Amino acid sequence: MLRSVRDLTIIAALTAASLALTSPARADEEPGKPPLLGISAEASREVANDEMNVLMRVERQSEDLATANRDALGRINALLAKARGIEGIESSLAGVGSSPIHAEDRKADGKVEHRITGWHVHADASLKSRDVQALSKLIGELGEDARILSVGFSVSKEARTKIEAELLAEASKAFNERAAMIAQALGYAGFEIERINVGTTGMPRPYRPVAQEAMMSMRAAAAPDFADSVGESTLSANANGQVWLRR
């Protein structure tokens, strides 16, 4: 049975009224309830980077893919073995990739055919250490056979864990102090925490690509000097939530 638009409008209005009467109001909207205040606080610190991260690449070419793979993996494994023999340096295989090498053949009718004449294979190694001098020396010893893709510096896991614990305590204290200050300024005796979330931010700065000029100087040096490139990272902790203001 079809209903008129007027009947449908009346039914919708009655339904809305019924829901309004039966649905409980939110606690922070009930008359007489104390105000609910949002609070956010942060603590941050500039921290000297103490870990060096290097990504290096070995490349090989051959007419045969298996040969190119064998040569590239053999060289990268030798590099990793050398790195593992040095105390304080962590090393791992970061990836392996291959791509075909094409050549063009022009036919009598002018058409061009592409054929695979060989394969290019690369293998990458990730190196990291808190001993910048030792890792710099290793880079110099690897020579031109291994190409530097990137160099970066970050805060080590050990130092980050310690400092983030301190920052979390500072952010939580700042949260309480800010809530108390605002409560007092608004004429309230204090506050009660409804909810609070705490966490940390601040990731290691991304690897810095090495310029071609720097690459050439690194190859020429027995141990490249990165002393002026270490820099700092910003670590942060935040606390945010809601508090009830109390008379």
mmCIF file of C-alpha atoms in Angstrom:
data_model
loop_
_atom_site.group_PDB
_atom_site.id
_atom_site.type_symbol
_atom_site.label_atom_id
_atom_site.label_comp_id
_atom_site.label_asym_id
_atom_site.label_seq_id
_atom_site.Cartn_x
_atom_site.Cartn_y
_atom_site.Cartn_z
ATOM 1 C CA MET A 1 0.000 0.000 0.000
ATOM 2 C CA LEU A 2 1.446 3.348 -1.030
ATOM 3 C CA ARG A 3 1.520 6.197 1.496
ATOM 4 C CA SER A 4 1.347 9.892 0.727
ATOM 5 C CA VAL A 5 4.388 12.130 1.190
ATOM 6 C CA ARG A 6 2.572 13.859 4.086
ATOM 7 C CA ASP A 7 2.033 10.529 5.890
ATOM 8 C CA LEU A 8 5.674 9.556 5.430
ATOM 9 C CA THR A 9 6.815 12.918 6.804
ATOM 10 C CA ILE A 10 4.661 12.507 9.928
ATOM 11 C CA ILE A 11 5.975 8.951 10.499
ATOM 12 C CA ALA A 12 9.585 10.139 10.142
ATOM 13 C CA ALA A 13 8.997 12.978 12.606
ATOM 14 C CA LEU A 14 7.386 10.635 15.178
ATOM 15 C CA THR A 15 10.235 8.140 14.806
ATOM 16 C CA ALA A 16 12.848 10.844 15.364
ATOM 17 C CA ALA A 17 11.017 12.093 18.447
ATOM 18 C CA SER A 18 10.780 8.570 19.835
ATOM 19 C CA LEU A 19 14.511 8.017 19.354
ATOM 20 C CA ALA A 20 15.299 11.332 21.026
ATOM 21 C CA LEU A 21 13.260 10.322 24.092
ATOM 22 C CA THR A 22 14.650 6.793 24.395
ATOM 23 C CA SER A 23 18.336 7.462 23.531
ATOM 24 C CA PRO A 24 20.472 8.405 26.556
ATOM 25 C CA ALA A 25 22.326 11.717 26.335
ATOM 26 C CA ARG A 26 26.128 11.713 26.291
ATOM 27 C CA ALA A 27 27.681 12.041 29.717
ATOM 28 C CA ASP A 28 29.628 15.169 28.813
ATOM 29 C CA GLU A 29 26.457 16.857 27.546
ATOM 30 C CA GLU A 30 24.230 16.211 30.602
ATOM 31 C CA PRO A 31 23.249 19.304 32.626
ATOM 32 C CA GLY A 32 25.353 19.686 35.781
ATOM 33 C CA LYS A 33 28.231 17.643 34.459
ATOM 34 C CA PRO A 34 31.699 19.232 34.804
ATOM 35 C CA PRO A 35 33.395 20.452 31.627
ATOM 36 C CA LEU A 36 35.432 17.940 29.617
ATOM 37 C CA LEU A 37 38.714 19.466 28.463
ATOM 38 C CA GLY A 38 41.071 18.232 25.731
ATOM 39 C CA ILE A 39 44.778 18.388 26.617
ATOM 40 C CA SER A 40 47.878 17.785 24.499
ATOM 41 C CA ALA A 41 51.546 18.001 25.501
ATOM 42 C CA GLU A 42 54.850 17.126 23.849
ATOM 43 C CA ALA A 43 58.478 16.699 24.818
ATOM 44 C CA SER A 44 61.287 16.611 22.256
ATOM 45 C CA ARG A 45 65.043 16.519 22.166
ATOM 46 C CA GLU A 46 67.798 16.898 19.577
ATOM 47 C CA VAL A 47 69.951 13.785 19.790
ATOM 48 C CA ALA A 48 73.336 13.197 18.196
ATOM 49 C CA ASN A 49 73.243 10.372 15.662
ATOM 50 C CA ASP A 50 75.473 7.507 16.750
ATOM 51 C CA GLU A 51 74.899 4.899 14.041
ATOM 52 C CA MET A 52 76.081 4.900 10.434
ATOM 53 C CA ASN A 53 74.048 3.161 7.715
ATOM 54 C CA VAL A 54 75.478 2.339 4.288
ATOM 55 C CA LEU A 55 73.924 0.670 1.258
ATOM 56 C CA MET A 56 76.382 -0.739 -1.264
ATOM 57 C CA ARG A 57 75.859 -2.387 -4.647
ATOM 58 C CA VAL A 58 77.783 -4.928 -6.706
ATOM 59 C CA GLU A 59 76.979 -5.160 -10.441
ATOM 60 C CA ARG A 60 77.869 -7.810 -12.988
ATOM 61 C CA GLN A 61 77.099 -8.375 -16.668
ATOM 62 C CA SER A 62 77.217 -11.528 -18.750
ATOM 63 C CA GLU A 63 75.631 -13.065 -21.820
ATOM 64 C CA ASP A 64 74.280 -15.759 -19.531
ATOM 65 C CA LEU A 65 71.919 -14.892 -16.626
ATOM 66 C CA ALA A 66 73.197 -17.735 -14.453
ATOM 67 C CA THR A 67 76.772 -16.514 -14.837
ATOM 68 C CA ALA A 68 75.852 -12.925 -14.004
ATOM 69 C CA ASN A 69 73.917 -14.094 -10.928
ATOM 70 C CA ARG A 70 76.773 -16.290 -9.769
ATOM 71 C CA ASP A 71 79.345 -13.499 -10.173
ATOM 72 C CA ALA A 72 77.214 -10.852 -8.426
ATOM 73 C CA LEU A 73 76.211 -13.093 -5.524
ATOM 74 C CA GLY A 74 79.753 -14.375 -5.145
ATOM 75 C CA ARG A 75 81.082 -10.850 -4.834
ATOM 76 C CA ILE A 76 78.366 -9.604 -2.481
ATOM 77 C CA ASN A 77 78.804 -12.661 -0.245
ATOM 78 C CA ALA A 78 82.536 -11.971 -0.077
ATOM 79 C CA LEU A 79 81.758 -8.379 0.887
ATOM 80 C CA LEU A 80 79.352 -9.525 3.616
ATOM 81 C CA ALA A 81 81.877 -12.048 4.935
ATOM 82 C CA LYS A 82 84.528 -9.328 5.168
ATOM 83 C CA ALA A 83 82.089 -7.055 7.032
ATOM 84 C CA ARG A 84 81.106 -9.818 9.475
ATOM 85 C CA GLY A 85 84.763 -10.293 10.322
ATOM 86 C CA ILE A 86 84.964 -6.752 11.695
ATOM 87 C CA GLU A 87 83.714 -6.319 15.259
ATOM 88 C CA GLY A 88 80.838 -3.874 15.639
ATOM 89 C CA ILE A 89 79.646 -3.963 12.004
ATOM 90 C CA GLU A 90 76.281 -5.536 11.151
ATOM 91 C CA SER A 91 75.713 -6.643 7.574
ATOM 92 C CA SER A 92 72.907 -8.244 5.576
ATOM 93 C CA LEU A 93 71.860 -8.872 1.988
ATOM 94 C CA ALA A 94 69.486 -6.053 1.029
ATOM 95 C CA GLY A 95 68.316 -7.354 -2.352
ATOM 96 C CA VAL A 96 69.151 -8.824 -5.734
ATOM 97 C CA GLY A 97 67.805 -7.766 -9.129
ATOM 98 C CA SER A 98 68.343 -8.467 -12.795
ATOM 99 C CA SER A 99 67.452 -6.877 -16.126
ATOM 100 C CA PRO A 100 68.028 -7.937 -19.737
ATOM 101 C CA ILE A 101 70.387 -6.108 -22.086
ATOM 102 C CA HIS A 102 68.784 -5.542 -25.484
ATOM 103 C CA ALA A 103 70.217 -4.945 -28.931
ATOM 104 C CA GLU A 104 68.387 -3.739 -32.050
ATOM 105 C CA ASP A 105 68.457 -5.484 -35.404
ATOM 106 C CA ARG A 106 67.178 -3.511 -38.394
ATOM 107 C CA LYS A 107 65.712 -5.671 -41.156
ATOM 108 C CA ALA A 108 65.720 -4.999 -44.902
ATOM 109 C CA ASP A 109 62.096 -3.905 -44.755
ATOM 110 C CA GLY A 110 62.964 -1.266 -42.153
ATOM 111 C CA LYS A 111 61.463 -3.095 -39.173
ATOM 112 C CA VAL A 112 63.477 -3.212 -35.964
ATOM 113 C CA GLU A 113 63.710 -6.336 -33.869
ATOM 114 C CA HIS A 114 64.882 -6.364 -30.271
ATOM 115 C CA ARG A 115 66.843 -9.296 -28.944
ATOM 116 C CA ILE A 116 68.431 -10.067 -25.595
ATOM 117 C CA THR A 117 72.211 -10.058 -25.810
ATOM 118 C CA GLY A 118 73.029 -10.345 -22.115
ATOM 119 C CA TRP A 119 71.996 -9.751 -18.521
ATOM 120 C CA HIS A 120 72.767 -7.133 -15.898
ATOM 121 C CA VAL A 121 72.557 -8.299 -12.282
ATOM 122 C CA HIS A 122 72.975 -6.219 -9.125
ATOM 123 C CA ALA A 123 73.205 -7.303 -5.482
ATOM 124 C CA ASP A 124 72.928 -4.868 -2.562
ATOM 125 C CA ALA A 125 74.404 -5.068 0.932
ATOM 126 C CA SER A 126 73.245 -3.158 3.994
ATOM 127 C CA LEU A 127 75.957 -2.216 6.486
ATOM 128 C CA LYS A 128 75.535 -0.450 9.819
ATOM 129 C CA SER A 129 77.711 0.292 12.789
ATOM 130 C CA ARG A 130 78.113 2.612 15.761
ATOM 131 C CA ASP A 131 81.833 2.644 14.950
ATOM 132 C CA VAL A 132 81.879 5.224 12.170
ATOM 133 C CA GLN A 133 85.638 4.975 11.680
ATOM 134 C CA ALA A 134 85.586 1.185 11.281
ATOM 135 C CA LEU A 135 82.766 1.271 8.738
ATOM 136 C CA SER A 136 84.374 4.165 6.861
ATOM 137 C CA LYS A 137 87.614 2.175 6.647
ATOM 138 C CA LEU A 138 85.736 -0.848 5.289
ATOM 139 C CA ILE A 139 84.112 1.290 2.587
ATOM 140 C CA GLY A 140 87.542 2.508 1.531
ATOM 141 C CA GLU A 141 88.892 -1.054 1.361
ATOM 142 C CA LEU A 142 86.063 -2.267 -0.868
ATOM 143 C CA GLY A 143 87.296 -0.058 -3.699
ATOM 144 C CA GLU A 144 85.471 0.491 -6.962
ATOM 145 C CA ASP A 145 84.090 -3.032 -7.134
ATOM 146 C CA ALA A 146 81.264 -2.128 -4.764
ATOM 147 C CA ARG A 147 79.366 1.084 -5.470
ATOM 148 C CA ILE A 148 77.987 3.234 -2.637
ATOM 149 C CA LEU A 149 74.270 3.842 -3.124
ATOM 150 C CA SER A 150 73.594 5.812 0.042
ATOM 151 C CA VAL A 151 75.000 6.844 3.380
ATOM 152 C CA GLY A 152 72.920 7.884 6.357
ATOM 153 C CA PHE A 153 73.091 8.407 10.096
ATOM 154 C CA SER A 154 70.546 7.662 12.799
ATOM 155 C CA VAL A 155 70.107 7.183 16.538
ATOM 156 C CA SER A 156 70.909 3.612 17.547
ATOM 157 C CA LYS A 157 68.213 1.381 19.032
ATOM 158 C CA GLU A 158 69.914 1.363 22.437
ATOM 159 C CA ALA A 159 70.154 5.155 22.668
ATOM 160 C CA ARG A 160 66.644 5.635 21.234
ATOM 161 C CA THR A 161 65.054 3.314 23.814
ATOM 162 C CA LYS A 162 66.692 5.143 26.723
ATOM 163 C CA ILE A 163 65.878 8.635 25.496
ATOM 164 C CA GLU A 164 62.292 7.810 24.490
ATOM 165 C CA ALA A 165 61.622 6.501 28.013
ATOM 166 C CA GLU A 166 62.774 9.846 29.408
ATOM 167 C CA LEU A 167 60.689 11.784 26.886
ATOM 168 C CA LEU A 168 57.541 9.775 27.685
ATOM 169 C CA ALA A 169 57.933 10.702 31.355
ATOM 170 C CA GLU A 170 58.458 14.367 30.418
ATOM 171 C CA ALA A 171 55.408 14.443 28.127
ATOM 172 C CA SER A 172 53.205 12.819 30.773
ATOM 173 C CA LYS A 173 54.371 15.328 33.390
ATOM 174 C CA ALA A 174 53.737 18.192 30.958
ATOM 175 C CA PHE A 175 50.206 16.840 30.355
ATOM 176 C CA ASN A 176 49.407 16.961 34.075
ATOM 177 C CA GLU A 177 50.967 20.406 34.499
ATOM 178 C CA ARG A 178 49.028 21.832 31.553
ATOM 179 C CA ALA A 179 45.732 20.362 32.798
ATOM 180 C CA ALA A 180 46.315 21.772 36.296
ATOM 181 C CA MET A 181 47.220 25.207 34.921
ATOM 182 C CA ILE A 182 44.112 25.446 32.741
ATOM 183 C CA ALA A 183 41.864 24.143 35.533
ATOM 184 C CA GLN A 184 43.206 26.796 37.907
ATOM 185 C CA ALA A 185 42.883 29.550 35.299
ATOM 186 C CA LEU A 186 39.208 28.631 34.788
ATOM 187 C CA GLY A 187 38.479 28.657 38.521
ATOM 188 C CA TYR A 188 38.459 24.908 39.148
ATOM 189 C CA ALA A 189 40.195 23.160 42.022
ATOM 190 C CA GLY A 190 41.623 20.352 39.946
ATOM 191 C CA PHE A 191 40.955 17.718 37.321
ATOM 192 C CA GLU A 192 40.384 14.024 36.781
ATOM 193 C CA ILE A 193 41.750 12.180 33.764
ATOM 194 C CA GLU A 194 39.061 10.674 31.531
ATOM 195 C CA ARG A 195 41.517 9.155 29.034
ATOM 196 C CA ILE A 196 45.121 9.631 27.949
ATOM 197 C CA ASN A 197 47.267 8.336 25.086
ATOM 198 C CA VAL A 198 51.055 8.474 25.100
ATOM 199 C CA GLY A 199 53.462 7.632 22.323
ATOM 200 C CA THR A 200 56.704 8.518 20.578
ATOM 201 C CA THR A 201 57.502 10.022 17.200
ATOM 202 C CA GLY A 202 60.625 10.823 15.263
ATOM 203 C CA MET A 203 62.053 8.388 12.767
ATOM 204 C CA PRO A 204 65.672 8.115 11.667
ATOM 205 C CA ARG A 205 66.410 10.630 8.996
ATOM 206 C CA PRO A 206 66.357 9.109 5.510
ATOM 207 C CA TYR A 207 69.570 7.994 3.884
ATOM 208 C CA ARG A 208 71.432 10.817 2.240
ATOM 209 C CA PRO A 209 72.257 10.036 -1.398
ATOM 210 C CA VAL A 210 75.949 10.391 -2.116
ATOM 211 C CA ALA A 211 76.805 12.978 -4.757
ATOM 212 C CA GLN A 212 79.004 11.904 -7.672
ATOM 213 C CA GLU A 213 81.833 14.192 -6.528
ATOM 214 C CA ALA A 214 81.733 12.635 -3.068
ATOM 215 C CA MET A 215 81.727 9.161 -4.585
ATOM 216 C CA MET A 216 84.935 9.922 -6.465
ATOM 217 C CA SER A 217 86.645 11.262 -3.348
ATOM 218 C CA MET A 218 85.583 8.179 -1.373
ATOM 219 C CA ARG A 219 87.127 5.885 -3.969
ATOM 220 C CA ALA A 220 90.347 7.864 -3.809
ATOM 221 C CA ALA A 221 90.498 7.800 -0.003
ATOM 222 C CA ALA A 222 91.594 4.803 2.040
ATOM 223 C CA ALA A 223 88.960 5.705 4.654
ATOM 224 C CA PRO A 224 86.386 8.368 3.761
ATOM 225 C CA ASP A 225 85.852 10.950 6.494
ATOM 226 C CA PHE A 226 82.211 11.264 7.545
ATOM 227 C CA ALA A 227 82.869 13.178 10.773
ATOM 228 C CA ASP A 228 81.094 16.299 9.529
ATOM 229 C CA SER A 229 78.051 14.393 8.237
ATOM 230 C CA VAL A 230 76.833 12.608 11.376
ATOM 231 C CA GLY A 231 74.346 15.319 12.434
ATOM 232 C CA GLU A 232 71.401 14.983 14.819
ATOM 233 C CA SER A 233 67.867 13.585 14.875
ATOM 234 C CA THR A 234 64.814 14.903 16.694
ATOM 235 C CA LEU A 235 63.108 12.435 19.024
ATOM 236 C CA SER A 236 59.686 13.291 20.443
ATOM 237 C CA ALA A 237 57.046 11.931 22.792
ATOM 238 C CA ASN A 238 53.468 13.151 23.103
ATOM 239 C CA ALA A 239 50.593 12.778 25.539
ATOM 240 C CA ASN A 240 47.026 13.703 24.622
ATOM 241 C CA GLY A 241 43.620 13.013 26.088
ATOM 242 C CA GLN A 242 40.688 14.473 28.019
ATOM 243 C CA VAL A 243 40.208 15.530 31.631
ATOM 244 C CA TRP A 244 37.157 16.424 33.720
ATOM 245 C CA LEU A 245 37.454 19.752 35.518
ATOM 246 C CA ARG A 246 36.559 19.496 39.222
ATOM 247 C CA ARG A 247 35.306 22.153 41.643
#
